[in-house]
Tab-separated table of C-alpha atoms in Angstrom:
chain	number	residue	atom	x	y	z
A	1375	MET	CA	-4.454	2.096	-19.924
A	1376	TYR	CA	-1.801	0.436	-17.967
A	1377	ALA	CA	1.471	1.696	-16.388
A	1378	THR	CA	4.618	1.308	-18.521
A	1379	SER	CA	8.109	2.480	-17.506
A	1380	SER	CA	8.027	4.839	-20.391
A	1381	LYS	CA	5.085	6.782	-19.358
A	1382	ARG	CA	5.159	9.956	-17.214
A	1383	TYR	CA	5.646	9.242	-13.602
A	1384	ARG	CA	2.374	8.694	-11.900
A	1385	GLY	CA	2.307	7.939	-8.091
A	1386	ARG	CA	-0.388	7.406	-5.584
A	1387	PHE	CA	-1.230	7.558	-1.783
A	1388	ALA	CA	-3.853	4.856	-0.794
A	1389	PRO	CA	-4.944	5.234	2.850
A	1390	SER	CA	-7.526	3.097	4.565
A	1391	PRO	CA	-10.382	5.002	6.355
A	1392	THR	CA	-9.888	3.238	9.489
A	1393	GLY	CA	-9.226	6.470	11.461
A	1394	PRO	CA	-7.526	10.022	11.001
A	1395	LEU	CA	-4.290	10.449	9.370
A	1396	HIS	CA	-1.329	9.724	11.903
A	1397	PHE	CA	2.355	10.415	11.604
A	1398	GLY	CA	3.124	7.139	10.051
A	1399	SER	CA	0.718	7.674	7.271
A	1400	LEU	CA	1.852	11.323	6.806
A	1401	ILE	CA	5.384	10.057	6.000
A	1402	ALA	CA	4.167	7.717	3.261
A	1403	ALA	CA	1.937	10.592	1.895
A	1404	LEU	CA	4.718	13.043	2.045
A	1405	GLY	CA	7.281	10.771	0.570
A	1406	SER	CA	4.875	9.694	-2.363
A	1407	PHE	CA	3.864	13.293	-2.951
A	1408	LEU	CA	7.386	14.747	-3.127
A	1409	ASP	CA	8.920	11.955	-5.158
A	1410	ALA	CA	6.026	12.601	-7.769
A	1411	ARG	CA	6.484	16.322	-7.772
A	1412	SER	CA	10.292	16.174	-7.895
A	1413	ARG	CA	9.834	14.211	-11.148
A	1414	ALA	CA	7.063	16.369	-12.605
A	1415	GLY	CA	4.726	13.646	-12.133
A	1416	GLU	CA	1.258	13.195	-11.069
A	1417	TRP	CA	0.032	12.158	-7.530
A	1418	LEU	CA	-3.275	10.570	-6.993
A	1419	VAL	CA	-5.142	9.617	-4.026
A	1420	ARG	CA	-7.112	6.490	-3.666
A	1421	MET	CA	-9.318	5.563	-0.645
A	1422	GLU	CA	-9.103	1.884	0.079
A	1423	ASP	CA	-12.256	1.525	1.556
A	1424	LEU	CA	-12.750	-2.135	0.830
A	1425	ASP	CA	-13.443	-3.568	4.323
A	1426	PRO	CA	-16.434	-1.921	5.881
A	1427	PRO	CA	-16.114	-3.749	9.359
A	1428	ARG	CA	-12.778	-1.937	10.015
A	1429	GLU	CA	-13.874	1.433	8.682
A	1430	VAL	CA	-14.651	4.459	10.758
A	1431	LYS	CA	-17.560	6.601	9.658
A	1432	GLY	CA	-16.247	9.947	8.263
A	1433	ALA	CA	-12.659	8.918	8.414
A	1434	ALA	CA	-12.250	9.191	4.683
A	1435	ASP	CA	-13.491	12.795	4.273
A	1436	ASP	CA	-11.371	13.482	7.352
A	1437	ILE	CA	-8.180	12.126	5.676
A	1438	LEU	CA	-8.699	14.336	2.576
A	1439	ARG	CA	-9.467	17.354	4.510
A	1440	THR	CA	-6.240	16.703	6.355
A	1441	LEU	CA	-4.143	16.302	3.296
A	1442	GLU	CA	-5.624	19.479	1.914
A	1443	ALA	CA	-4.799	21.451	5.097
A	1444	PHE	CA	-1.248	20.116	4.859
A	1445	GLY	CA	-0.991	21.258	1.179
A	1446	LEU	CA	-0.788	17.818	-0.234
A	1447	TYR	CA	-2.907	18.349	-3.092
A	1448	TRP	CA	-3.760	15.576	-5.613
A	1449	ASP	CA	-4.532	15.343	-9.275
A	1450	ASN	CA	-7.739	14.023	-10.846
A	1451	GLU	CA	-10.661	12.657	-8.739
A	1452	VAL	CA	-10.214	10.433	-5.719
A	1453	MET	CA	-10.828	6.623	-6.548
A	1454	TYR	CA	-12.848	4.734	-4.084
A	1455	GLN	CA	-12.574	0.969	-3.880
A	1456	SER	CA	-15.993	0.593	-2.821
A	1457	GLN	CA	-17.090	1.606	-6.010
A	1458	ARG	CA	-14.828	-0.792	-7.947
A	1459	HIS	CA	-16.442	-4.268	-7.216
A	1460	ASP	CA	-17.253	-4.856	-10.939
A	1461	ALA	CA	-13.556	-4.206	-11.997
A	1462	TYR	CA	-12.482	-6.837	-9.204
A	1463	GLN	CA	-15.026	-9.387	-10.381
A	1464	GLN	CA	-13.777	-9.007	-13.892
A	1465	ALA	CA	-10.257	-9.757	-12.928
A	1466	LEU	CA	-11.218	-12.636	-10.669
A	1467	GLU	CA	-12.981	-14.010	-13.642
A	1468	GLN	CA	-9.973	-13.562	-15.822
A	1469	LEU	CA	-7.885	-15.394	-13.293
A	1470	GLU	CA	-10.336	-18.136	-12.861
A	1471	GLN	CA	-10.458	-18.775	-16.893
A	1472	ALA	CA	-6.631	-19.194	-16.667
A	1473	GLY	CA	-7.033	-21.885	-14.063
A	1474	LEU	CA	-5.345	-19.880	-11.308
A	1475	ILE	CA	-8.226	-19.905	-8.910
A	1476	TYR	CA	-9.562	-22.483	-6.430
A	1477	PRO	CA	-11.940	-22.525	-3.561
A	1478	CYS	CA	-10.672	-23.088	0.045
A	1479	GLY	CA	-12.815	-24.233	3.012
A	1480	CYS	CA	-10.003	-23.449	5.702
A	1481	SER	CA	-10.397	-20.870	8.331
A	1482	ARG	CA	-7.531	-18.858	9.628
A	1483	ARG	CA	-7.621	-20.665	13.055
A	1484	GLU	CA	-7.401	-23.917	11.150
A	1485	ILE	CA	-4.416	-22.686	9.172
A	1486	GLN	CA	-2.716	-21.594	12.282
A	1487	LYS	CA	-3.146	-24.818	14.049
A	1488	ASN	CA	-1.934	-26.836	11.085
A	1489	THR	CA	1.309	-24.804	10.539
A	1490	SER	CA	2.764	-25.410	13.846
A	1491	GLY	CA	3.202	-21.760	14.811
A	1492	SER	CA	4.430	-20.569	11.480
A	1493	GLY	CA	1.804	-17.740	11.148
A	1494	THR	CA	-0.707	-18.078	8.439
A	1495	VAL	CA	1.157	-19.390	5.721
A	1496	TYR	CA	-1.296	-21.608	3.743
A	1497	PRO	CA	-0.144	-25.430	3.800
A	1498	GLY	CA	-2.293	-26.126	0.541
A	1499	THR	CA	-4.966	-28.158	2.179
A	1500	CYS	CA	-7.493	-27.410	-0.569
A	1501	ARG	CA	-5.228	-26.992	-3.493
A	1502	ASN	CA	-6.276	-30.330	-5.284
A	1503	GLY	CA	-9.924	-29.930	-4.127
A	1504	LEU	CA	-11.890	-29.480	-1.063
A	1505	PRO	CA	-11.635	-32.294	1.215
A	1506	GLN	CA	-14.688	-34.305	1.943
A	1507	GLY	CA	-17.302	-32.534	3.904
A	1508	ARG	CA	-15.887	-28.942	3.323
A	1509	LYS	CA	-17.725	-26.343	1.918
A	1510	ALA	CA	-16.042	-23.316	-0.029
A	1511	ARG	CA	-15.238	-20.241	2.046
A	1512	SER	CA	-12.720	-18.077	0.294
A	1513	LEU	CA	-11.103	-18.298	-3.162
A	1514	ARG	CA	-7.329	-18.523	-3.312
A	1515	LEU	CA	-4.854	-17.781	-6.227
A	1516	ARG	CA	-2.885	-20.961	-7.395
A	1517	ALA	CA	0.733	-19.595	-7.057
A	1518	PRO	CA	3.465	-21.650	-9.115
A	1519	ASP	CA	6.846	-22.763	-7.716
A	1520	LEU	CA	8.354	-19.478	-9.010
A	1521	GLU	CA	10.887	-17.062	-7.545
A	1522	LEU	CA	10.077	-13.459	-8.130
A	1523	GLY	CA	12.099	-10.415	-7.500
A	1524	PHE	CA	12.317	-6.580	-8.050
A	1525	ALA	CA	14.776	-3.695	-7.499
A	1526	ASP	CA	13.479	-1.571	-4.825
A	1527	ARG	CA	14.771	2.055	-5.150
A	1528	LEU	CA	15.633	2.316	-1.679
A	1529	GLN	CA	15.761	-1.349	-0.187
A	1530	GLY	CA	17.825	-2.963	-3.110
A	1531	ASP	CA	17.219	-6.193	-4.747
A	1532	ILE	CA	14.222	-8.231	-3.117
A	1533	ARG	CA	13.652	-11.741	-4.132
A	1534	GLU	CA	11.011	-14.302	-2.829
A	1535	ARG	CA	9.925	-17.709	-3.839
A	1536	LEU	CA	6.313	-17.772	-3.827
A	1537	PRO	CA	5.712	-21.171	-2.337
A	1538	GLU	CA	6.793	-19.680	1.030
A	1539	LYS	CA	3.579	-17.497	1.112
A	1540	SER	CA	1.767	-19.126	-1.657
A	1541	ASP	CA	-1.852	-19.537	-2.730
A	1542	PHE	CA	-3.000	-16.241	-1.061
A	1543	VAL	CA	-6.750	-15.415	-0.801
A	1544	ILE	CA	-8.118	-13.091	-3.318
A	1545	ARG	CA	-11.699	-13.162	-2.303
A	1546	ARG	CA	-12.290	-13.606	1.504
A	1547	ALA	CA	-14.823	-15.810	3.226
A	1548	ASP	CA	-17.026	-12.920	3.889
A	1549	GLY	CA	-17.319	-12.104	0.100
A	1550	LEU	CA	-15.167	-9.070	0.277
A	1551	PHE	CA	-12.252	-8.946	-2.264
A	1552	ALA	CA	-8.892	-9.057	-0.836
A	1553	TYR	CA	-6.465	-6.132	-0.808
A	1554	GLN	CA	-3.905	-7.939	-3.005
A	1555	LEU	CA	-6.384	-8.097	-5.900
A	1556	ALA	CA	-7.801	-4.798	-5.540
A	1557	VAL	CA	-4.540	-2.919	-5.200
A	1558	VAL	CA	-3.111	-4.461	-8.491
A	1559	VAL	CA	-6.339	-3.714	-10.421
A	1560	ASP	CA	-6.500	-0.144	-9.239
A	1561	ASP	CA	-2.924	0.406	-9.924
A	1562	ALA	CA	-3.269	-0.571	-13.416
A	1563	GLU	CA	-6.543	1.230	-14.070
A	1564	GLN	CA	-5.036	4.420	-12.809
A	1565	GLY	CA	-1.851	3.899	-14.816
A	1566	ILE	CA	0.379	4.047	-11.666
A	1567	THR	CA	4.238	3.916	-12.656
A	1568	ASP	CA	5.825	4.358	-9.267
A	1569	ILE	CA	4.602	3.144	-5.879
A	1570	VAL	CA	6.180	4.748	-2.852
A	1571	ARG	CA	4.912	3.135	0.333
A	1572	GLY	CA	5.918	1.869	3.820
A	1573	ALA	CA	8.395	-0.983	4.058
A	1574	ASP	CA	5.757	-3.036	6.015
A	1575	LEU	CA	4.153	-3.699	2.648
A	1576	LEU	CA	7.399	-5.156	1.136
A	1577	ASP	CA	6.135	-8.859	1.711
A	1578	SER	CA	3.102	-7.992	-0.440
A	1579	THR	CA	5.106	-6.752	-3.374
A	1580	CYS	CA	6.161	-10.160	-5.110
A	1581	ARG	CA	2.470	-11.574	-4.783
A	1582	GLN	CA	1.408	-8.292	-6.424
A	1583	ILE	CA	3.947	-8.668	-9.265
A	1584	PHE	CA	2.723	-12.222	-9.721
A	1585	LEU	CA	-0.791	-10.887	-10.054
A	1586	GLN	CA	0.411	-8.179	-12.346
A	1587	GLN	CA	1.900	-10.822	-14.537
A	1588	SER	CA	-1.031	-13.173	-14.466
A	1589	LEU	CA	-3.439	-10.351	-15.337
A	1590	GLY	CA	-1.273	-9.016	-18.175
A	1591	TYR	CA	-0.416	-5.548	-16.408
A	1592	ALA	CA	3.001	-4.052	-16.698
A	1593	ARG	CA	5.203	-3.713	-13.449
A	1594	THR	CA	5.331	-0.752	-11.577
A	1595	ARG	CA	8.503	0.598	-9.940
A	1596	TYR	CA	8.849	0.648	-6.033
A	1597	LEU	CA	10.181	2.562	-3.273
A	1598	HIS	CA	9.625	1.279	0.216
A	1599	LEU	CA	10.011	3.950	3.078
A	1600	PRO	CA	11.124	2.984	6.483
A	1601	VAL	CA	8.263	2.518	8.847
A	1602	ALA	CA	8.032	4.700	11.867
A	1603	LEU	CA	7.821	2.966	15.397
A	1604	ASN	CA	6.491	4.300	18.700
A	1605	GLU	CA	8.418	4.150	22.070
A	1606	ASN	CA	7.459	0.622	22.495
A	1607	GLY	CA	8.879	-0.443	19.296
A	1608	GLU	CA	5.428	-0.868	17.582
A	1609	LYS	CA	4.506	0.411	14.145
A	1610	LEU	CA	2.559	3.522	14.290
A	1611	SER	CA	-0.879	2.770	13.330
A	1612	LYS	CA	-4.558	2.944	14.386
A	1613	GLN	CA	-4.189	-0.201	16.067
A	1614	THR	CA	-1.376	0.945	18.413
A	1615	ARG	CA	-3.339	4.248	18.895
A	1616	ALA	CA	-1.113	6.529	17.171
A	1617	PRO	CA	-2.289	10.112	17.741
A	1618	ALA	CA	-3.856	12.077	14.543
A	1619	VAL	CA	-1.898	14.882	13.027
A	1620	THR	CA	-3.717	18.063	13.132
A	1621	PRO	CA	-3.850	21.063	10.637
A	1622	ARG	CA	-2.831	23.504	13.269
A	1623	GLN	CA	0.499	21.525	13.584
A	1624	ALA	CA	0.781	21.073	10.013
A	1625	VAL	CA	4.221	22.650	9.329
A	1626	SER	CA	5.745	20.950	12.521
A	1627	SER	CA	4.494	17.696	11.601
A	1628	LEU	CA	5.711	17.998	7.977
A	1629	THR	CA	9.090	19.160	9.287
A	1630	ALA	CA	9.400	16.110	11.635
A	1631	ALA	CA	8.436	13.935	8.687
A	1632	MET	CA	10.960	15.407	6.592
A	1633	ARG	CA	13.736	14.834	9.201
A	1634	PHE	CA	12.543	11.104	9.584
A	1635	LEU	CA	13.186	10.789	5.745
A	1636	GLY	CA	16.606	12.044	6.107
A	1637	GLN	CA	16.170	15.357	4.359
A	1638	ARG	CA	18.441	18.285	5.361
A	1639	VAL	CA	15.828	20.478	6.900
A	1640	PRO	CA	16.926	24.168	7.684
A	1641	GLU	CA	16.953	25.151	11.401
A	1642	GLY	CA	13.617	26.832	12.346
A	1643	LEU	CA	11.562	25.627	9.542
A	1644	GLU	CA	9.069	24.011	11.847
A	1645	ASP	CA	8.020	27.595	12.886
A	1646	ALA	CA	7.511	28.897	9.177
A	1647	GLN	CA	4.339	29.349	7.209
A	1648	LEU	CA	2.923	26.419	5.315
A	1649	ALA	CA	3.606	28.182	2.029
A	1650	ASP	CA	7.031	28.691	2.938
A	1651	PHE	CA	7.424	25.169	4.021
A	1652	TRP	CA	6.472	23.940	0.525
A	1653	ASP	CA	8.686	26.680	-1.082
A	1654	TRP	CA	11.568	24.914	0.355
A	1655	ALA	CA	10.470	21.296	0.305
A	1656	LEU	CA	9.562	20.929	-3.356
A	1657	PRO	CA	12.873	21.911	-4.948
A	1658	ASN	CA	14.944	20.380	-2.038
A	1659	TRP	CA	13.623	16.927	-2.035
A	1660	GLU	CA	16.503	14.266	-2.173
A	1661	SER	CA	15.185	10.686	-2.358
A	1662	GLU	CA	18.738	9.333	-2.074
A	1663	ARG	CA	19.013	10.690	1.429
A	1664	ILE	CA	16.187	8.563	2.753
A	1665	PRO	CA	17.491	5.839	5.255
A	1666	ASN	CA	17.358	2.524	4.015
A	1667	SER	CA	16.260	0.975	7.255
A	1668	ARG	CA	12.786	-0.785	7.115
A	1669	LEU	CA	12.083	0.389	10.695
A	1670	ILE	CA	12.850	3.714	12.566
A	1671	GLY	CA	11.821	4.828	15.891
A	1672	THR	CA	10.396	8.268	16.430
A	1673	HIS	CA	11.464	8.667	20.123
C-alpha cells in the first residue's frame, strides 16, 4: 500500500481548487508529468479540496478540463481530499495513541504577538498542558528535538532541526484537518514514490517526513522546482492575481513553461500543434537541465 523506493515510479499533481490553473501551477503540473512519463511511471491527480472557505465553486472541474485540454492526462481516478476525512481521523488517532498529539488553546494572533515578530513559529505554550482558563482550539503534533534531512534531486541536501518550526497543527481550530497531515496520508494511500512540486513547499518537507516516520510510512523522493515570480517579485498565485492559462494558448503556455524549466526548446515550437508539442516534449525531457534556483522571475 505504501510507497517504497523499489516500486515503479508514481508521481502526482495536487492542486487546490481556489481558482483556475495559472502559469505557476502549470509549471508544477508539467514538471511532475514529464518526470513521471520520462521514467515510464504513473502520474496521478489529487484535488486538495480540504479548505471550503478558500475554494471557488467549479474550480476543481475547471482545473481538470484545463489539464485535459493541455494534453496532461492522468492515470486512475482523481482523489478528492474532501472524501478522505475518515482516513485522516484514523491517522490522527494513531498519532494520539503514540502520545504525539496535544490540544492547543492559542490563536494565530496570540502566537504572533508572543514570538516578537518571528512569524507563526509556535513557542510551546500548551505543550505541557492547557494554561488555566484556556479551552482547546487546535491539535498539535509534539515534535521531538530532532534534525531531519533529505536529498532533493534538484535543490541538494536539505536539513532542518524540528524545534525551529515544531509542534505544528494537524487539526485546525475550525475542525478541518491540516494540509500537513492530509498530504502525507494521501501520498501513502496512493503509493506515491516521487513528489515533484514547487520550492515554496521545501519548508514543509521535513515536517512531512517526520509524519511519515510517525505513521510508519515509507519516505518519498523529492524534486522541488523553482517558483515563478511576477514582475513585482511575488509568487504567481491566486492571491497575487496570476492570470489563468487557457486552452487556446495551450502550446505557447506549455512551451513557455518548458523554457522556464531550462529545457532546450526548438525555435518555433510555440506555433506547433498540441500533438506535435508532446511528440517533442516526451522524449526530450531533461530533468538535469532544470535551474536549481528556488525563485525565478517570469518578466
